[in-house]
Tab-separated table of C-alpha atoms and ligand atoms in Angstrom:
chain	number	residue	atom	x	y	z
A	1208	MET	CA	141.334	173.184	20.015
A	1209	LYS	CA	142.345	173.871	16.524
A	1210	ASN	CA	143.198	171.556	13.449
A	1211	GLN	CA	146.535	173.113	12.848
A	1212	TYR	CA	148.847	175.133	14.965
A	1213	ARG	CA	151.664	177.576	13.799
A	1214	LYS	CA	153.743	177.780	16.888
A	1215	ILE	CA	153.667	175.341	19.679
A	1216	LEU	CA	155.421	175.615	23.031
A	1217	PHE	CA	156.058	172.859	25.570
A	1218	LEU	CA	156.743	173.543	29.028
A	1219	THR	CA	158.295	170.373	30.790
A	1220	GLY	CA	158.731	169.586	34.490
A	1221	ALA	CA	160.182	166.685	36.397
A	1222	GLY	CA	157.287	164.230	35.564
A	1223	ILE	CA	158.419	164.139	32.009
A	1224	SER	CA	161.618	162.322	33.056
A	1225	ALA	CA	160.061	160.104	35.898
A	1226	GLU	CA	159.658	157.256	33.551
A	1227	SER	CA	163.473	157.900	32.729
A	1228	GLY	CA	164.034	156.679	36.322
A	1229	LEU	CA	164.526	160.239	37.855
A	1230	ALA	CA	162.892	161.108	40.929
A	1231	THR	CA	160.332	164.167	40.581
A	1232	PHE	CA	161.054	167.049	43.452
A	1233	ARG	CA	157.794	166.709	45.426
A	1234	SER	CA	157.435	162.803	45.422
A	1235	GLU	CA	158.306	160.778	48.520
A	1236	ASN	CA	162.047	160.078	47.624
A	1237	GLY	CA	162.253	163.665	45.887
A	1238	LEU	CA	165.258	164.986	44.117
A	1239	TRP	CA	166.399	166.742	47.078
A	1240	ASN	CA	167.670	163.420	48.369
A	1241	ASN	CA	166.638	163.948	52.107
A	1242	HIS	CA	168.669	167.561	51.845
A	1243	ARG	CA	166.897	170.552	53.041
A	1244	VAL	CA	166.058	173.077	49.874
A	1245	GLU	CA	167.643	175.744	52.015
A	1246	ASP	CA	170.724	173.910	52.375
A	1247	VAL	CA	171.457	173.316	48.550
A	1248	ALA	CA	169.038	175.290	46.364
A	1249	THR	CA	169.178	178.718	47.732
A	1250	ILE	CA	172.003	181.523	46.779
A	1251	ASP	CA	172.596	182.144	50.371
A	1252	ALA	CA	173.436	178.478	51.030
A	1253	TYR	CA	175.642	178.463	48.129
A	1254	TYR	CA	177.729	181.563	49.565
A	1255	LYS	CA	178.082	179.972	52.916
A	1256	ASN	CA	179.195	176.750	52.053
A	1257	PRO	CA	180.041	176.280	48.199
A	1258	ASP	CA	181.485	173.009	48.466
A	1259	TYR	CA	178.352	171.401	50.323
A	1260	VAL	CA	176.117	172.638	47.264
A	1261	HIS	CA	178.961	171.482	44.785
A	1262	ASP	CA	179.144	168.178	46.099
A	1263	PHE	CA	175.247	167.651	46.164
A	1264	TYR	CA	175.111	168.678	42.254
A	1265	ASN	CA	178.353	166.644	41.605
A	1266	ASN	CA	176.616	163.540	43.203
A	1267	MET	CA	173.442	163.824	41.016
A	1268	LYS	CA	175.695	163.949	37.769
A	1269	PRO	CA	176.401	160.267	37.246
A	1270	GLU	CA	172.533	159.595	37.374
A	1271	LEU	CA	171.603	162.183	35.051
A	1272	TRP	CA	174.474	161.213	32.686
A	1273	ASN	CA	173.328	157.543	32.597
A	1274	ALA	CA	169.536	158.468	32.065
A	1275	LYS	CA	167.961	157.708	28.789
A	1276	PRO	CA	165.097	159.774	27.234
A	1277	ASN	CA	161.669	157.999	27.409
A	1278	PRO	CA	158.594	157.816	24.949
A	1279	ALA	CA	157.546	161.186	26.172
A	1280	HIS	CA	160.846	163.077	25.291
A	1281	LEU	CA	160.800	161.194	21.901
A	1282	ALA	CA	157.310	162.143	21.107
A	1283	ILE	CA	158.483	165.887	21.214
A	1284	THR	CA	161.292	165.203	19.005
A	1285	ARG	CA	158.900	163.462	16.601
A	1286	LEU	CA	156.497	166.259	16.403
A	1287	GLN	CA	159.528	168.856	15.905
A	1288	LYS	CA	160.428	166.658	12.706
A	1289	GLU	CA	156.852	165.870	11.329
A	1290	TYR	CA	154.648	168.860	12.290
A	1291	PRO	CA	154.845	171.900	10.096
A	1292	ALA	CA	155.301	174.692	12.872
A	1293	GLU	CA	158.001	176.111	15.036
A	1294	ILE	CA	157.966	173.928	18.031
A	1295	ASN	CA	160.029	175.088	21.391
A	1296	ILE	CA	160.672	173.394	24.579
A	1297	VAL	CA	160.965	175.371	27.904
A	1298	THR	CA	162.013	173.187	30.366
A	1299	GLN	CA	162.412	173.300	34.260
A	1300	ASN	CA	164.401	170.197	34.284
A	1301	VAL	CA	168.085	170.213	34.717
A	1302	ASP	CA	168.882	167.091	33.264
A	1303	THR	CA	169.510	166.842	29.327
A	1304	LEU	CA	166.889	164.342	28.358
A	1305	HIS	CA	165.590	166.618	25.687
A	1306	GLU	CA	168.996	167.146	24.105
A	1307	LYS	CA	169.515	163.313	24.313
A	1308	ALA	CA	166.082	162.635	22.490
A	1309	GLY	CA	167.201	164.651	19.741
A	1310	SER	CA	164.962	167.697	20.218
A	1311	LYS	CA	165.960	171.305	19.256
A	1312	ASN	CA	164.866	174.994	20.467
A	1313	ILE	CA	165.452	173.938	24.374
A	1314	TYR	CA	165.388	176.588	26.811
A	1315	HIS	CA	166.688	175.295	30.391
A	1316	ILE	CA	165.076	178.188	32.536
A	1317	HIS	CA	166.314	176.463	35.557
A	1318	GLY	CA	169.903	175.642	34.500
A	1319	GLN	CA	171.471	172.310	33.708
A	1320	ILE	CA	173.444	170.042	35.678
A	1321	ASN	CA	176.232	169.707	33.079
A	1322	GLN	CA	177.277	173.252	33.380
A	1323	ALA	CA	178.941	175.713	35.874
A	1324	VAL	CA	178.835	179.456	35.344
A	1325	CYS	CA	181.795	182.100	36.502
A	1326	MET	CA	180.343	184.678	38.636
A	1327	ASN	CA	183.085	186.696	38.105
A	1328	CYS	CA	182.797	186.812	34.027
A	1329	ARG	CA	179.642	184.784	33.258
A	1330	HIS	CA	181.569	182.439	31.259
A	1331	VAL	CA	179.806	178.792	31.009
A	1332	LEU	CA	181.651	175.802	31.317
A	1333	GLU	CA	180.251	172.845	29.825
A	1334	THR	CA	181.244	169.737	32.077
A	1335	TRP	CA	180.015	166.325	33.272
A	1336	GLY	CA	183.152	166.245	35.779
A	1337	ASP	CA	183.110	167.561	39.472
A	1338	VAL	CA	183.310	171.361	40.067
A	1339	SER	CA	184.421	172.659	43.485
A	1340	SER	CA	185.609	175.964	45.017
A	1341	GLU	CA	189.087	174.793	43.810
A	1342	THR	CA	187.778	175.169	39.834
A	1343	ILE	CA	189.528	177.884	38.067
A	1344	CYS	CA	187.510	179.558	35.385
A	1345	GLU	CA	188.888	178.474	31.712
A	1346	ASN	CA	187.998	182.213	30.434
A	1347	CYS	CA	189.280	184.677	33.300
A	1348	GLN	CA	191.355	182.202	35.270
A	1349	VAL	CA	189.975	183.301	38.524
A	1350	GLN	CA	189.642	180.555	41.106
A	1351	GLY	CA	186.566	180.066	43.467
A	1352	MET	CA	183.745	181.511	41.446
A	1353	MET	CA	182.347	178.622	39.567
A	1354	LYS	CA	178.757	178.050	40.564
A	1355	PRO	CA	176.642	175.049	39.367
A	1356	ASN	CA	174.614	176.396	36.509
A	1357	ILE	CA	171.386	175.722	38.453
A	1358	VAL	CA	169.010	178.601	38.926
A	1359	PHE	CA	168.798	178.567	42.879
A	1360	PHE	CA	165.858	180.233	44.722
A	1361	GLY	CA	166.530	183.791	45.116
A	1362	GLU	CA	168.328	184.082	41.391
A	1363	ASN	CA	166.606	185.161	38.010
A	1364	LEU	CA	165.520	182.436	35.593
A	1365	LEU	CA	167.504	182.037	32.538
A	1366	TYR	CA	166.147	183.075	29.012
A	1367	MET	CA	163.013	184.993	30.400
A	1368	ASP	CA	162.963	187.395	27.546
A	1369	LYS	CA	162.826	184.571	25.062
A	1370	VAL	CA	160.358	182.813	27.014
A	1371	GLU	CA	158.112	186.070	27.368
A	1372	ASP	CA	158.249	186.230	23.489
A	1373	LEU	CA	157.045	182.548	23.227
A	1374	LEU	CA	154.359	182.905	25.626
A	1375	ARG	CA	152.908	185.814	23.492
A	1376	THR	CA	153.313	184.545	20.178
A	1377	SER	CA	152.368	180.473	20.538
A	1378	ASP	CA	149.023	179.621	19.765
A	1379	LEU	CA	149.474	175.925	21.446
A	1380	PHE	CA	150.763	175.718	25.325
A	1381	VAL	CA	151.358	172.270	26.476
A	1382	SER	CA	152.515	171.517	29.987
A	1383	VAL	CA	154.027	168.203	30.575
A	1384	GLY	CA	154.691	166.881	34.226
A	1385	THR	CA	155.108	169.830	36.218
A	1386	SER	CA	153.123	170.489	39.570
A	1387	GLY	CA	152.710	174.190	39.080
A	1388	VAL	CA	153.686	175.348	42.303
A	1389	VAL	CA	156.844	177.027	41.402
A	1390	PHE	CA	156.707	180.538	39.999
A	1391	PRO	CA	157.164	182.193	37.867
A	1392	ALA	CA	157.110	178.835	35.655
A	1393	ALA	CA	153.589	178.277	37.417
A	1394	SER	CA	152.076	181.497	35.614
A	1395	PHE	CA	153.377	180.654	32.036
A	1396	VAL	CA	149.846	179.069	31.312
A	1397	GLN	CA	148.131	182.061	32.314
A	1398	THR	CA	150.260	184.169	30.087
A	1399	ALA	CA	149.853	181.961	27.238
A	1400	LYS	CA	145.865	181.846	27.667
A	1401	TYR	CA	145.873	185.506	27.731
A	1402	TYR	CA	147.702	185.861	24.365
A	1403	GLY	CA	145.232	183.401	22.877
A	1404	ALA	CA	146.897	180.139	22.924
A	1405	ASP	CA	145.059	176.712	23.566
A	1406	THR	CA	146.214	175.097	26.506
A	1407	VAL	CA	146.877	171.724	27.336
A	1408	GLU	CA	148.026	169.926	30.701
A	1409	LEU	CA	149.427	166.440	30.423
A	1410	ASN	CA	149.975	165.212	34.065
A	1411	LEU	CA	149.684	162.105	36.208
A	1412	GLU	CA	147.186	164.043	38.444
A	1413	ALA	CA	145.132	167.361	38.629
A	1414	THR	CA	147.345	170.482	39.442
A	1415	SER	CA	146.427	173.524	41.140
A	1416	ASN	CA	146.655	175.307	37.787
A	1417	ASN	CA	143.403	173.585	36.539
A	1418	PHE	CA	141.752	176.932	35.885
A	1419	TYR	CA	143.910	178.181	32.764
A	1420	PHE	CA	143.889	174.796	30.925
A	1421	ASP	CA	141.499	174.064	27.951
A	1422	LYS	CA	142.136	170.450	28.213
A	1423	HIS	CA	143.507	167.935	30.926
A	1424	ILE	CA	145.214	164.550	30.045
A	1425	MET	CA	145.766	162.606	32.785
A	1426	GLY	CA	148.174	159.497	33.012
A	1427	LYS	CA	151.974	158.792	32.636
A	1428	ALA	CA	153.486	160.985	29.725
A	1429	GLY	CA	155.415	158.273	28.397
A	1430	THR	CA	152.010	156.843	27.246
A	1431	THR	CA	149.783	160.055	27.075
A	1432	LEU	CA	152.359	162.322	25.038
A	1433	PRO	CA	153.053	160.009	22.153
A	1434	LYS	CA	149.158	159.628	21.877
A	1435	PHE	CA	148.658	163.248	21.948
A	1436	VAL	CA	151.285	163.938	19.263
A	1437	GLU	CA	149.725	161.212	17.131
A	1438	GLU	CA	146.538	163.223	17.203
A	1439	LEU	CA	147.999	166.414	16.455
A	1440	LEU	CA	149.846	164.841	13.368
A	1441	SER	CA	146.524	163.046	12.323
A	1442	ASP	CA	144.754	166.398	12.802
A	1443	ILE	CA	146.778	168.190	10.243
A	1444	LYS	CA	146.571	165.093	7.905
A	1445	ASN	CA	142.834	165.319	8.102
A	1446	SER	CA	142.546	169.157	7.570
B	1536	OAD	P1	157.493	168.557	40.703
B	1536	OAD	O1	158.015	167.192	41.261
B	1536	OAD	O2	157.300	169.748	41.611
B	1536	OAD	O3	156.296	167.887	39.935
B	1536	OAD	C1	156.146	166.982	39.088
B	1536	OAD	C2	154.749	166.765	38.724
B	1536	OAD	O4	154.746	165.520	37.494
B	1536	OAD	C3	154.022	166.411	39.483
B	1536	OAD	O5	152.629	167.198	39.434
B	1536	OAD	C4	153.654	164.500	39.377
B	1536	OAD	O6	152.150	164.216	39.709
B	1536	OAD	C5	153.860	164.699	37.760
B	1536	OAD	N1	154.199	163.331	37.426
B	1536	OAD	C6	154.973	162.364	38.055
B	1536	OAD	N2	155.153	161.355	37.169
B	1536	OAD	C7	154.850	161.615	35.996
B	1536	OAD	C8	154.500	160.891	34.712
B	1536	OAD	N3	155.115	159.587	34.557
B	1536	OAD	N4	153.922	161.529	33.703
B	1536	OAD	C9	153.331	162.749	33.885
B	1536	OAD	N5	153.486	163.373	35.120
B	1536	OAD	C10	154.030	162.942	36.204
B	1536	OAD	O7	158.365	169.092	39.674
B	1536	OAD	P2	158.353	170.283	38.790
B	1536	OAD	O8	156.998	170.761	38.680
B	1536	OAD	O9	159.366	170.093	37.720
B	1536	OAD	O10	163.638	173.828	40.549
B	1536	OAD	O11	159.236	171.364	40.040
B	1536	OAD	C11	159.404	172.504	39.523
B	1536	OAD	C12	160.927	173.002	40.216
B	1536	OAD	O12	160.825	172.830	41.538
B	1536	OAD	C13	162.066	172.297	39.873
B	1536	OAD	O13	162.450	172.767	38.405
B	1536	OAD	C14	163.001	172.627	40.802
B	1536	OAD	C15	162.105	172.496	42.153
B	1536	OAD	O14	162.463	173.753	42.845
B	1536	OAD	C16	164.955	174.323	40.411
B	1536	OAD	O15	165.580	173.247	40.836
B	1536	OAD	C17	165.277	175.402	40.181
């Protein structure tokens, strides 16, 4: 590990939002809320029954609207303000807690709950309100083509060109609260390591990605991440 980094990349997953009261995906009462993934998170399910899928995400909105950032989100914001490096956040989370924490340079590779995308013209609608097959696109005026801007299984991730660039050019890669089982995000650490980054994992428990991380910090991100940020900041003061 170095004393000073010039470009830091965070990869965050559901675990960073757990202490904000949001269930992770693979916990007992996971985010799928007793729905089958095949029914609510695949592009085929959406084509088959769009309103069933819309209802699932519409119902999720109030909880995510009300959720507040926790010390883990705030720690990244602090680092972005106080550390003299470019700091980017690639998140798998569809919540907006990094934004609420005041962070910047955020890339939602799995989409975000407060958006819908028109499959006719690709216009992105920002809304915390309900979206349905009745919704008319405000850009092209076509009805029934607005899809939740959530990346379903069977679709491409968003911002991948940017992410590839960040993985090649960052010298510190920090993964926070992700189980590392959903690809391609699970392979980001391997790419970052290949291009020479130091790699750190902060998670409640050991993940199957163990091999590619230089350092593991176990515990709740709301406790471990502020401490890790404090250490990075004191490293530059002492160097
Ligand atoms: P998971 O639910 O798979 O994993 C969450 C991870 O966070 C687990 O390894 C937990 O041990 C850990 N964790 C839980 N609480 C924590 C805490 N307080 N502090 C630190 N770590 C904690 O969620 P993701 O890895 O984000 O995709 O799931 C990846 C993708 O799977 C999601 O983005 C979603 C789903 O398919 C889409 O919706 C497209």
